[in-house]
Amino acid sequence: MSAAAAAELIEPGHTVAISGFASAGTPKALIPALAERIHRVRGTGTNFTINLLTGASVSTETERLLSEIDGVALRMPYQSEATARRNINSGRMDYVDIHLSHVAQQVWEGYYGEVDVAVVEIAGITEDGELIPSASIGNNKTWLDVAHKVILEVNSWVPAEMTGIHDVYYETALPPHRKPIPLRAVSDRIGQPTLRVDMDKVVAIVETNARDSASPLTMPDAVSQAIAAHVLDFFSYEVAAGRLPAGSLLPLQSGVGNVANAVLQGLDAGPFKGLTCYSEVIQDGMLHLIKHGTVEYASATSLALSDAGIDELVDNIDFYRKHIVLRPQEISNHPELVRRLGIIAMNGMLEADIYGNVNSTHVMGTKIMNGIGGSGDFTRNGYLSMFMSPSTAKGGAISSIVPMVPHVDHTEHDVQVIVTEQGLADLRGLSPRKRSRVVIERCAHPDFKDQLLDYVGRAEASPTPGNTPHLLGEALAFHQRYLDTGSMAVR
Amino acid sequence: MSAAAAAELIEPGHTVAISGFASAGTPKALIPALAERIHRVRGTGTNFTINLLTGASVSTETERLLSEIDGVALRMPYQSEATARRNINSGRMDYVDIHLSHVAQQVWEGYYGEVDVAVVEIAGITEDGELIPSASIGNNKTWLDVAHKVILEVNSWVPAEMTGIHDVYYETALPPHRKPIPLRAVSDRIGQPTLRVDMDKVVAIVETNARDSASPLTMPDAVSQAIAAHVLDFFSYEVAAGRLPAGSLLPLQSGVGNVANAVLQGLDAGPFKGLTCYSEVIQDGMLHLIKHGTVEYASATSLALSDAGIDELVDNIDFYRKHIVLRPQEISNHPELVRRLGIIAMNGMLEADIYGNVNSTHVMGTKIMNGIGGSGDFTRNGYLSMFMSPSTAKGGAISSIVPMVPHVDHTEHDVQVIVTEQGLADLRGLSPRKRSRVVIERCAHPDFKDQLLDYVGRAEASPTPGNTPHLLGEALAFHQRYLDTGSMAVR
């Protein structure tokens, strides 16, 4: 069927669940056709919005096309695109920002009502009628299971060599029918290579031949490299103290972006070999680490590679197949497995406060940047939780260490290590008063240290300081000053 | 050995790990003797403090004796006593307030250094040299395993009939050696009835005959009963919607206190039968529920009963043994099991903000009340998370619904349902803007509704409202006004 004809199957008010995680595996043809249909239907005087569910971020084009026409009433669970962000922050699009490990469970439970249509990109269909996944799995298993109607996009661009790299576990259930998930090591395969679908629900099959948006890798800058160096030093320190296994550490989870890439690059030059990664996204850097033997095995839910990365993978697929697996995101982020494997969680942040609370999502406490994604899944149940950021932003006008964060995504109970290019604060086993000094001394930029020390000193000197000393009238003054003057710094 | 002689084995600077959870199972003789020893040693000019690790709250006497003499330098992971609270809030005692499911792992990992001495109350010693637990297990397995020296208090008051009610799982490990925990139902027994100890480490055995401090049950007041009624209505609504199994629901976790007791009482009169509870503490009310068949099985880590409750248990031990199990707290609160079982988490709170962030610990953002305890363990990984509080405190001067909580223990990503005597706010699947209206309309006290609506209305009307509209200069004004005037209300 043509994409235009398939788009006619989506009606105003529908809840539409699509494939896509870190852009990879987003449907290529259906959404542009749907955007045209929405525009056309509105020309007849009928409003037309959908509720849009995804794995995580989908391709920029997809998010933008639908957001530019205000085509999405409710968006869940993650986005990272400018137009969508603008619509959310102006109140024109509802956004539910939840832990990625909770999505499948909550949709099954019915929090988002019925899923009318699933649009899922696949690489092909087997003779048995099962579906060969493309470059991400995300929530596709769930979408195919719960949707009333299914539209498949068969993308012939996806290299046939990828077949078999996937492991789809089908034994999840709603309570009281859950049982132990039998995964004990990052490399364990516990499922099947294909997705299942009830063919009676498949209302359209659309053929495409389009590559995923390339995920370009920027070279780490000096600040990212400094952060990475602190992280690597810390790993060596933990190994020396007997708190991490020598050589292979424990499975690493790392977000995407400059700092994460710098850490991965740093690992390649470091003393650790045979590492494992249990994370969400595999980028080009991971292929290098695998090729060099630094990483023995990587588990993820999305392959977000550059053109060169795709070539590298396909040209050496027999090698990489022994070292990579893609799983559904309910497995890649599952609390049971994150706890059992003992994940080292490394995620970026917008800011941390002096007591160790972290804001990952809301600029100045109000404007959403992207979303919490999987950072809470790994932080909350992992073995070691680390948050990383440059110590300043906006050319030094913003300090990423503040007295009180105006939005908390990760609480003081969960944040163990904070890293900036200035240094690393190890908060484990410390009371709030001890934490504040370590965070300021190790992580704050010198331009803001005196301001922070002045704040905490006066808070502690108040008549009833409390366990977590604050001056409520000043706790958010750094942020208010930035809004008023363009800088958090006292002039 | 006498308690006084045993106390001589504890030296200044020692890290001492003791039994006790919700008061039950606290050592009775050793701590008073230790307090005397500290006093005596100080008389010689030598300072003497210890670091004190427990299961959760220990007996009031224990906490008070040590706090009154400033005998504790660092306290972990939970307390609920006035003298300890005073020391923490004045900065004289360091307090590390962490999730109870994390304690064993973090102590094994070495965050708190070496554990010099464990002091563990037991009911007896078997012929094989294994230990019969008393009325709580808590972290006792971990303390016995990691401590260099062990002091046992054998309490002959503990009814012999309790033997066999415990289930101690010994297959936990540090990663990479973890495997699936084979528990699939609340009633599953996966361990052994006794605790193990290396007898070479046992440096003293002290005999006692002293009952646990009684845990008196107060009768629920009208406010608690109103909260409970909203909770029960909600359960019926969820069953009707097909989101909870009819009849037996899913395993309930509930905190302690008035509201929790009211919910349990309400359940006894309600339509649900054969319920299960997977929680931390069993109080008298639970025995009634079990006797009436409302609850089929209850799993906990502590039996905190009144004198009458103890008699009831002992007189009918053959019956209750089929319906109760006590486990180590790393199992009662384990993320893997909380997720698998699909726990309905019901916990008290100090306050919630209009976007669903919850403060469970810090009065006015600075002064600690008790601690987070296990509320995060159940909330973060459970199936349904509910927080309950009266809508006002201090005779109406404090609103428990505020624009922004000044301390976050449970984030907007994790809090699904908020309940006050005014009503119940179901936040599932809602964006922040939608949540604010539901929280204010359903949960805020009428005296504060206009103030809250005025705040959120002006925040949304700001030029750049954002996904989570706030006015940073006013976000904490409710709290500041209370500190300045004694009331959050605008006069």
XYZ file of C-alpha atoms in Angstrom, chain B residues 85-345:
261
model
C 16.286 14.095 65.352
C 17.422 17.068 67.443
C 21.058 16.021 67.129
C 20.773 15.556 63.394
C 19.051 18.882 62.812
C 21.537 20.810 64.907
C 24.421 19.247 62.989
C 25.817 17.259 65.939
C 25.094 13.870 64.369
C 25.728 12.922 60.747
C 22.778 11.122 59.211
C 22.758 9.160 55.980
C 19.182 8.706 54.886
C 19.104 5.983 52.232
C 16.674 3.504 50.724
C 16.407 0.492 53.011
C 16.919 -1.893 50.079
C 20.333 -0.329 49.478
C 21.765 -0.770 52.959
C 23.094 -4.322 52.712
C 24.620 -3.719 49.289
C 26.285 -0.473 50.347
C 27.726 -1.925 53.549
C 29.073 -4.950 51.661
C 30.550 -2.548 49.144
C 32.372 -0.735 51.929
C 30.722 2.703 51.880
C 30.715 2.752 55.665
C 34.135 1.244 56.169
C 34.644 -1.845 58.303
C 31.873 -2.958 60.642
C 33.736 -3.545 63.884
C 31.011 -5.044 66.027
C 27.546 -6.451 65.374
C 25.089 -6.609 68.263
C 22.197 -8.863 67.301
C 19.260 -9.986 69.370
C 18.207 -13.587 68.783
C 15.677 -15.968 70.290
C 18.073 -18.855 70.661
C 20.853 -20.941 69.178
C 20.220 -24.313 67.541
C 22.251 -27.421 68.230
C 23.909 -26.834 64.853
C 25.078 -23.405 65.953
C 22.606 -21.466 63.851
C 20.686 -18.512 65.263
C 16.920 -18.320 65.749
C 15.847 -14.756 64.907
C 13.672 -12.721 67.256
C 10.857 -10.360 66.233
C 12.641 -8.716 63.301
C 15.290 -9.670 60.784
C 16.158 -6.346 59.174
C 19.835 -6.313 58.224
C 20.885 -8.971 60.747
C 22.088 -11.405 58.107
C 24.383 -8.729 56.702
C 25.616 -7.576 60.122
C 26.497 -11.142 61.127
C 28.302 -11.695 57.834
C 30.367 -8.502 57.669
C 31.180 -7.640 61.298
C 34.606 -8.484 62.705
C 33.157 -9.259 66.123
C 29.665 -10.388 67.041
C 27.835 -9.873 70.330
C 24.638 -11.925 70.631
C 21.802 -11.055 72.961
C 19.735 -14.181 73.577
C 16.334 -12.926 74.663
C 14.350 -15.623 76.462
C 11.245 -13.427 76.311
C 10.834 -14.163 72.604
C 8.162 -16.862 72.431
C 9.562 -20.198 71.302
C 6.502 -20.424 69.096
C 7.931 -17.812 66.738
C 10.598 -20.251 65.590
C 10.115 -21.098 61.953
C 8.249 -17.951 61.026
C 11.438 -16.582 59.435
C 12.783 -17.160 55.926
C 16.381 -16.054 55.450
C 17.612 -16.110 51.860
C 21.353 -16.695 51.642
C 21.936 -16.537 47.889
C 22.357 -12.778 47.519
C 25.783 -11.646 46.342
C 27.659 -8.687 44.988
C 27.723 -8.394 41.193
C 28.862 -10.013 38.926
C 27.755 -13.017 40.965
C 24.065 -12.275 41.315
C 21.364 -14.585 40.054
C 17.586 -14.404 39.855
C 15.862 -14.457 43.238
C 13.396 -17.339 42.934
C 10.467 -15.690 44.709
C 7.289 -15.546 42.618
C 4.525 -15.135 45.189
C 4.264 -13.349 48.537
C 4.012 -16.679 50.352
C 7.005 -18.356 48.708
C 9.699 -19.556 51.073
C 13.092 -19.411 49.439
C 15.526 -19.602 52.356
C 16.053 -21.131 55.772
C 14.487 -20.329 59.166
C 17.759 -19.459 60.889
C 20.647 -17.020 60.620
C 24.222 -18.202 60.208
C 27.236 -16.894 62.048
C 30.894 -17.787 62.162
C 31.144 -18.788 65.843
C 34.815 -17.740 65.882
C 33.613 -14.151 65.565
C 31.204 -14.379 68.494
C 32.996 -12.532 71.307
C 30.112 -12.360 73.758
C 26.725 -13.864 74.459
C 24.493 -11.842 76.758
C 21.288 -13.235 78.203
C 18.216 -11.049 78.473
C 14.546 -11.448 79.172
C 12.845 -8.283 78.027
C 9.907 -7.652 75.789
C 10.002 -5.351 72.776
C 8.630 -1.895 73.363
C 4.944 -2.222 72.671
C 3.767 -0.602 69.457
C 0.450 0.899 70.521
C -2.209 1.280 67.870
C -4.142 4.525 67.936
C -7.673 4.439 66.631
C -8.021 6.106 63.230
C -9.527 9.588 63.384
C -12.078 10.988 60.948
C -9.422 12.425 58.650
C -7.585 9.114 58.371
C -10.848 7.326 57.753
C -11.724 9.761 54.972
C -8.348 9.149 53.334
C -8.862 5.416 53.651
C -12.299 5.650 52.073
C -10.845 7.402 49.012
C -8.202 4.689 48.702
C -10.781 1.911 48.874
C -13.003 3.620 46.306
C -10.004 3.874 44.053
C -9.259 0.160 44.341
C -12.849 -0.645 43.361
C -12.574 1.760 40.445
C -9.372 0.111 39.267
C -10.886 -3.336 39.530
C -13.913 -2.190 37.548
C -11.589 -0.764 34.890
C -9.785 -4.096 34.639
C -6.504 -2.626 35.886
C -6.359 -4.612 39.132
C -7.309 -8.263 39.694
C -10.763 -8.503 41.245
C -10.933 -9.809 44.783
C -7.310 -10.062 45.760
C -5.898 -6.947 44.032
C -2.091 -7.043 44.004
C 0.281 -7.268 46.988
C -0.123 -4.256 49.254
C 2.709 -2.353 50.863
C 1.745 0.130 53.479
C 3.730 2.318 55.825
C 2.969 2.581 59.522
C 0.872 5.155 61.349
C -2.685 6.412 61.573
C -3.533 6.612 57.911
C -2.057 3.224 57.099
C -4.016 1.675 59.961
C -7.191 3.298 58.744
C -6.668 1.837 55.279
C -6.129 -1.615 56.750
C -9.251 -1.284 58.905
C -11.176 -0.127 55.875
C -10.027 -3.145 53.901
C -11.465 -5.379 56.587
C -14.913 -3.966 55.892
C -14.501 -3.888 52.131
C -15.179 -6.230 49.228
C -11.665 -7.630 48.914
C -10.734 -11.042 50.241
C -7.611 -13.146 50.102
C -5.361 -10.103 49.881
C -1.608 -10.338 50.189
C 0.757 -7.874 51.824
C 4.441 -7.491 50.948
C 5.670 -4.872 53.306
C 8.102 -4.071 56.123
C 6.138 -4.251 59.337
C 3.288 -6.374 60.657
C 1.236 -4.644 63.358
C -1.779 -5.814 65.344
C -4.196 -4.724 62.630
C -2.681 -7.220 60.227
C -3.382 -10.089 62.615
C -7.051 -9.127 62.603
C -7.107 -9.022 58.808
C -5.519 -12.447 58.628
C -7.923 -13.892 61.187
C -10.895 -12.571 59.203
C -9.602 -13.948 55.914
C -9.272 -10.489 54.425
C -5.542 -11.076 54.165
C -4.348 -14.502 53.074
C -0.631 -13.917 53.481
C 1.647 -11.199 54.842
C 5.396 -10.920 54.257
C 7.456 -8.434 56.298
C 10.765 -7.995 58.056
C 9.436 -6.984 61.479
C 6.664 -7.997 63.868
C 5.869 -4.845 65.827
C 2.981 -5.931 68.023
C 1.328 -4.745 71.191
C 1.252 -6.970 74.278
C -2.180 -8.170 73.217
C -0.889 -8.777 69.707
C 1.937 -10.952 70.995
C -0.570 -12.999 73.006
C -2.835 -13.344 69.980
C 0.081 -14.530 67.848
C 1.420 -16.996 70.375
C -1.982 -18.407 71.285
C -2.723 -19.115 67.640
C 0.761 -19.673 66.307
C -0.127 -22.766 64.268
C -2.672 -20.682 62.386
C -0.532 -17.591 61.889
C 2.502 -19.586 60.829
C 0.589 -20.484 57.662
C -0.028 -16.815 56.891
C 3.069 -14.852 57.949
C 6.723 -14.823 56.987
C 9.560 -12.532 58.088
C 12.413 -11.927 55.621
C 15.635 -9.907 55.575
C 14.946 -6.317 54.524
C 17.081 -6.700 51.409
C 14.398 -9.185 50.298
C 11.318 -7.429 51.717
C 12.337 -4.257 49.852
C 14.196 -5.731 46.870
C 13.640 -3.886 43.557
C 13.559 -7.167 41.621
C 10.764 -8.531 43.801
C 8.845 -5.277 44.164
C 8.681 -5.038 40.390
C 7.886 -8.718 39.817
C 5.129 -8.941 42.402
C 3.537 -5.700 41.205
C 3.348 -4.003 44.573
C 0.714 -1.368 45.362
C 2.815 1.098 47.373
